[in-house]
Amino acid sequence: MIYNNMVILKNNCYKAFANIDVLLKKQADLIPMLIVITQKAMVHEKALFEKLAENREHYLHADALEQKINLANQLLPQIKKSLIIAEKYPDLISGKNLHLLQMQAKELEECIADRREFFNQSVTLYNTEIHIFPNILFKLIFNFKDIPLFYPSREAAL
C-alpha cells in the first residue's frame, strides 16, 4: 500500500505539471514574436533576447520534468524583463502588437499561477510522503526522487 500510494502521488505530480506544460509551451511560443517586435529598437539588449531564444529552445526540447521546471523558472523572469524593457521604447508601446503580446503574456501568466499552486501542492504531498518513516525505506529501495517545486521567480517581481 505504501509503494502504491507513493506511485499515485508521483503520477499526480506529473499530471499536474502536464497541465502547466501546455501553458508554458504557449508562453514559449510568444518569445519569437517578442523578439521580432523588439529587436529592431533594442539592439543593445541583444544578449537578453539571444538567451531568451536559447532557453525557449531548451524548454521545447526538454523531456525530464525536473529540467522543464528549472527552465520554466528561468523563462518567466526573462519574458517579464523583456516586456519591461520594451515599455521604455515609445515606438514599441504605440504599436498594437506589443500591447497584444503583453495581454497574452499576462493571461498565460495568470493561468500558469493557478496551475502552479496545484502542482506545488501535489509535489509537497509527494515529497513529504517519500520522506516519512517507513516510506523512506521504499524511497531508498525503489529510488524515488524528490520533485522540485515550480516557483515564481523573485526576478519576476521587477
PDB file of C-alpha atoms in Angstrom, residues 7-155:
ATOM      1  CA  VAL A   7       3.378   5.953  -7.137  1.00  0.00           C
ATOM      2  CA  ILE A   8      -0.074   7.576  -7.167  1.00  0.00           C
ATOM      3  CA  LEU A   9       1.284  10.785  -5.626  1.00  0.00           C
ATOM      4  CA  LYS A  10       4.197  10.856  -8.068  1.00  0.00           C
ATOM      5  CA  ASN A  11       1.863  10.377 -11.022  1.00  0.00           C
ATOM      6  CA  ASN A  12      -0.369  13.181  -9.718  1.00  0.00           C
ATOM      7  CA  CYS A  13       2.677  15.467  -9.821  1.00  0.00           C
ATOM      8  CA  TYR A  14       3.359  14.556 -13.447  1.00  0.00           C
ATOM      9  CA  LYS A  15      -0.294  15.037 -14.331  1.00  0.00           C
ATOM     10  CA  ALA A  16      -0.365  18.438 -12.620  1.00  0.00           C
ATOM     11  CA  PHE A  17       2.754  19.519 -14.485  1.00  0.00           C
ATOM     12  CA  ALA A  18       1.331  18.317 -17.798  1.00  0.00           C
ATOM     13  CA  ASN A  19      -1.468  20.876 -17.313  1.00  0.00           C
ATOM     14  CA  ILE A  20       1.146  23.599 -16.775  1.00  0.00           C
ATOM     15  CA  ASP A  21       3.324  22.365 -19.629  1.00  0.00           C
ATOM     16  CA  VAL A  22       0.640  23.191 -22.198  1.00  0.00           C
ATOM     17  CA  LEU A  23       0.574  26.803 -21.000  1.00  0.00           C
ATOM     18  CA  LEU A  24       4.350  27.028 -20.773  1.00  0.00           C
ATOM     19  CA  LYS A  25       4.631  25.933 -24.396  1.00  0.00           C
ATOM     20  CA  LYS A  26       2.161  28.662 -25.375  1.00  0.00           C
ATOM     21  CA  GLN A  27       4.223  31.116 -23.369  1.00  0.00           C
ATOM     22  CA  ALA A  28       7.380  29.926 -25.133  1.00  0.00           C
ATOM     23  CA  ASP A  29       5.616  30.486 -28.457  1.00  0.00           C
ATOM     24  CA  LEU A  30       5.258  34.182 -27.548  1.00  0.00           C
ATOM     25  CA  ILE A  31       9.028  34.581 -27.410  1.00  0.00           C
ATOM     26  CA  PRO A  32       9.706  34.701 -31.180  1.00  0.00           C
ATOM     27  CA  MET A  33       7.021  37.392 -31.553  1.00  0.00           C
ATOM     28  CA  LEU A  34       8.514  39.372 -28.684  1.00  0.00           C
ATOM     29  CA  ILE A  35      11.949  39.151 -30.261  1.00  0.00           C
ATOM     30  CA  VAL A  36      10.727  40.292 -33.676  1.00  0.00           C
ATOM     31  CA  ILE A  37       8.744  43.197 -32.248  1.00  0.00           C
ATOM     32  CA  THR A  38      11.513  44.471 -30.015  1.00  0.00           C
ATOM     33  CA  GLN A  39      14.844  43.580 -31.565  1.00  0.00           C
ATOM     34  CA  LYS A  40      14.926  46.481 -34.040  1.00  0.00           C
ATOM     35  CA  ALA A  41      14.520  49.076 -31.323  1.00  0.00           C
ATOM     36  CA  MET A  42      16.765  47.422 -28.776  1.00  0.00           C
ATOM     37  CA  VAL A  43      19.986  46.376 -30.428  1.00  0.00           C
ATOM     38  CA  HIS A  44      21.874  46.853 -27.155  1.00  0.00           C
ATOM     39  CA  GLU A  45      19.596  44.276 -25.450  1.00  0.00           C
ATOM     40  CA  LYS A  46      20.612  41.613 -27.957  1.00  0.00           C
ATOM     41  CA  ALA A  47      22.217  39.315 -25.361  1.00  0.00           C
ATOM     42  CA  LEU A  48      18.979  39.126 -23.362  1.00  0.00           C
ATOM     43  CA  PHE A  49      16.958  38.154 -26.419  1.00  0.00           C
ATOM     44  CA  GLU A  50      19.523  35.596 -27.539  1.00  0.00           C
ATOM     45  CA  LYS A  51      19.418  33.972 -24.089  1.00  0.00           C
ATOM     46  CA  LEU A  52      15.611  34.074 -24.150  1.00  0.00           C
ATOM     47  CA  ALA A  53      15.522  32.342 -27.531  1.00  0.00           C
ATOM     48  CA  GLU A  54      18.092  29.789 -26.376  1.00  0.00           C
ATOM     49  CA  ASN A  55      16.117  28.970 -23.208  1.00  0.00           C
ATOM     50  CA  ARG A  56      12.935  28.650 -25.267  1.00  0.00           C
ATOM     51  CA  GLU A  57      14.591  26.037 -27.492  1.00  0.00           C
ATOM     52  CA  HIS A  58      15.898  24.150 -24.464  1.00  0.00           C
ATOM     53  CA  TYR A  59      12.425  24.135 -22.909  1.00  0.00           C
ATOM     54  CA  LEU A  60      10.694  22.925 -26.060  1.00  0.00           C
ATOM     55  CA  HIS A  61      13.184  20.054 -26.370  1.00  0.00           C
ATOM     56  CA  ALA A  62      13.332  19.107 -22.681  1.00  0.00           C
ATOM     57  CA  ASP A  63      11.849  15.776 -21.687  1.00  0.00           C
ATOM     58  CA  ALA A  64      12.599  15.425 -17.975  1.00  0.00           C
ATOM     59  CA  LEU A  65      10.189  17.034 -15.527  1.00  0.00           C
ATOM     60  CA  GLU A  66      12.964  18.498 -13.375  1.00  0.00           C
ATOM     61  CA  GLN A  67      14.653  20.037 -16.425  1.00  0.00           C
ATOM     62  CA  LYS A  68      11.371  21.579 -17.613  1.00  0.00           C
ATOM     63  CA  ILE A  69      10.685  23.067 -14.184  1.00  0.00           C
ATOM     64  CA  ASN A  70      14.172  24.582 -13.973  1.00  0.00           C
ATOM     65  CA  LEU A  71      13.889  26.073 -17.468  1.00  0.00           C
ATOM     66  CA  ALA A  72      10.378  27.396 -16.817  1.00  0.00           C
ATOM     67  CA  ASN A  73      11.637  29.041 -13.632  1.00  0.00           C
ATOM     68  CA  GLN A  74      14.211  30.863 -15.805  1.00  0.00           C
ATOM     69  CA  LEU A  75      11.912  31.795 -18.703  1.00  0.00           C
ATOM     70  CA  LEU A  76       9.218  33.716 -16.846  1.00  0.00           C
ATOM     71  CA  PRO A  77      11.555  36.364 -15.393  1.00  0.00           C
ATOM     72  CA  GLN A  78      13.265  36.752 -18.775  1.00  0.00           C
ATOM     73  CA  ILE A  79       9.946  37.313 -20.538  1.00  0.00           C
ATOM     74  CA  LYS A  80       8.860  39.839 -17.906  1.00  0.00           C
ATOM     75  CA  LYS A  81      12.190  41.650 -18.105  1.00  0.00           C
ATOM     76  CA  SER A  82      11.899  41.813 -21.903  1.00  0.00           C
ATOM     77  CA  LEU A  83       8.404  43.281 -21.697  1.00  0.00           C
ATOM     78  CA  ILE A  84       9.518  45.831 -19.100  1.00  0.00           C
ATOM     79  CA  ILE A  85      12.446  46.857 -21.299  1.00  0.00           C
ATOM     80  CA  ALA A  86      10.127  47.092 -24.305  1.00  0.00           C
ATOM     81  CA  GLU A  87       7.915  49.539 -22.408  1.00  0.00           C
ATOM     82  CA  LYS A  88      10.816  52.010 -22.344  1.00  0.00           C
ATOM     83  CA  TYR A  89      10.636  52.431 -26.103  1.00  0.00           C
ATOM     84  CA  PRO A  90       7.793  54.743 -27.215  1.00  0.00           C
ATOM     85  CA  ASP A  91       7.830  53.412 -30.781  1.00  0.00           C
ATOM     86  CA  LEU A  92       7.132  49.928 -29.488  1.00  0.00           C
ATOM     87  CA  ILE A  93       4.492  50.974 -26.964  1.00  0.00           C
ATOM     88  CA  SER A  94       2.495  52.762 -29.642  1.00  0.00           C
ATOM     89  CA  GLY A  95       2.325  49.571 -31.695  1.00  0.00           C
ATOM     90  CA  LYS A  96      -0.661  47.358 -31.037  1.00  0.00           C
ATOM     91  CA  ASN A  97       1.422  44.198 -31.487  1.00  0.00           C
ATOM     92  CA  LEU A  98       3.350  44.794 -28.276  1.00  0.00           C
ATOM     93  CA  HIS A  99       0.132  45.548 -26.395  1.00  0.00           C
ATOM     94  CA  LEU A 100      -1.473  42.311 -27.631  1.00  0.00           C
ATOM     95  CA  LEU A 101       1.650  40.393 -26.728  1.00  0.00           C
ATOM     96  CA  GLN A 102       1.627  41.868 -23.217  1.00  0.00           C
ATOM     97  CA  MET A 103      -2.041  40.930 -22.770  1.00  0.00           C
ATOM     98  CA  GLN A 104      -1.419  37.354 -23.933  1.00  0.00           C
ATOM     99  CA  ALA A 105       1.610  37.046 -21.650  1.00  0.00           C
ATOM    100  CA  LYS A 106      -0.387  38.334 -18.671  1.00  0.00           C
ATOM    101  CA  GLU A 107      -3.293  35.933 -19.295  1.00  0.00           C
ATOM    102  CA  LEU A 108      -0.933  32.979 -19.636  1.00  0.00           C
ATOM    103  CA  GLU A 109       0.923  34.021 -16.506  1.00  0.00           C
ATOM    104  CA  GLU A 110      -2.326  34.072 -14.507  1.00  0.00           C
ATOM    105  CA  CYS A 111      -3.310  30.616 -15.755  1.00  0.00           C
ATOM    106  CA  ILE A 112       0.145  29.261 -15.011  1.00  0.00           C
ATOM    107  CA  ALA A 113      -0.016  30.733 -11.490  1.00  0.00           C
ATOM    108  CA  ASP A 114      -3.306  28.914 -10.820  1.00  0.00           C
ATOM    109  CA  ARG A 115      -1.961  25.613 -12.048  1.00  0.00           C
ATOM    110  CA  ARG A 116       1.402  26.164 -10.321  1.00  0.00           C
ATOM    111  CA  GLU A 117      -0.360  26.231  -6.961  1.00  0.00           C
ATOM    112  CA  PHE A 118      -1.995  22.829  -7.578  1.00  0.00           C
ATOM    113  CA  PHE A 119       1.279  21.391  -8.908  1.00  0.00           C
ATOM    114  CA  ASN A 120       3.239  22.612  -5.880  1.00  0.00           C
ATOM    115  CA  GLN A 121       0.624  21.131  -3.532  1.00  0.00           C
ATOM    116  CA  SER A 122       0.927  17.795  -5.334  1.00  0.00           C
ATOM    117  CA  VAL A 123       4.717  17.941  -5.182  1.00  0.00           C
ATOM    118  CA  THR A 124       4.707  18.831  -1.491  1.00  0.00           C
ATOM    119  CA  LEU A 125       2.441  15.872  -0.691  1.00  0.00           C
ATOM    120  CA  TYR A 126       4.639  13.522  -2.724  1.00  0.00           C
ATOM    121  CA  ASN A 127       7.943  14.832  -1.326  1.00  0.00           C
ATOM    122  CA  THR A 128       6.580  14.585   2.226  1.00  0.00           C
ATOM    123  CA  GLU A 129       5.287  11.067   1.596  1.00  0.00           C
ATOM    124  CA  ILE A 130       8.670   9.765   0.443  1.00  0.00           C
ATOM    125  CA  HIS A 131      10.499  11.257   3.452  1.00  0.00           C
ATOM    126  CA  ILE A 132       8.391   9.928   6.329  1.00  0.00           C
ATOM    127  CA  PHE A 133       9.056   6.631   8.055  1.00  0.00           C
ATOM    128  CA  PRO A 134       8.621   3.843   6.976  1.00  0.00           C
ATOM    129  CA  ASN A 135       8.088   5.253   3.479  1.00  0.00           C
ATOM    130  CA  ILE A 136      11.678   6.434   3.281  1.00  0.00           C
ATOM    131  CA  LEU A 137      12.701   2.780   3.115  1.00  0.00           C
ATOM    132  CA  PHE A 138      10.619   2.385  -0.046  1.00  0.00           C
ATOM    133  CA  LYS A 139      12.142   5.594  -1.369  1.00  0.00           C
ATOM    134  CA  LEU A 140      15.608   4.115  -0.984  1.00  0.00           C
ATOM    135  CA  ILE A 141      14.689   0.675  -2.319  1.00  0.00           C
ATOM    136  CA  PHE A 142      12.746   1.911  -5.364  1.00  0.00           C
ATOM    137  CA  ASN A 143      14.817   5.060  -5.950  1.00  0.00           C
ATOM    138  CA  PHE A 144      12.008   7.603  -5.620  1.00  0.00           C
ATOM    139  CA  LYS A 145      13.399  11.098  -6.185  1.00  0.00           C
ATOM    140  CA  ASP A 146      12.234  14.448  -4.890  1.00  0.00           C
ATOM    141  CA  ILE A 147      10.424  16.602  -7.442  1.00  0.00           C
ATOM    142  CA  PRO A 148      11.357  20.294  -7.440  1.00  0.00           C
ATOM    143  CA  LEU A 149       8.752  22.968  -6.848  1.00  0.00           C
ATOM    144  CA  PHE A 150       7.742  25.319  -9.635  1.00  0.00           C
ATOM    145  CA  TYR A 151       8.118  28.732  -8.107  1.00  0.00           C
ATOM    146  CA  PRO A 152       7.562  32.277  -9.300  1.00  0.00           C
ATOM    147  CA  SER A 153      10.996  33.832  -9.505  1.00  0.00           C
ATOM    148  CA  ARG A 154      11.924  36.804  -7.336  1.00  0.00           C
ATOM    149  CA  GLU A 155      13.183  38.471 -10.524  1.00  0.00           C
TER     150      GLU A 155
END
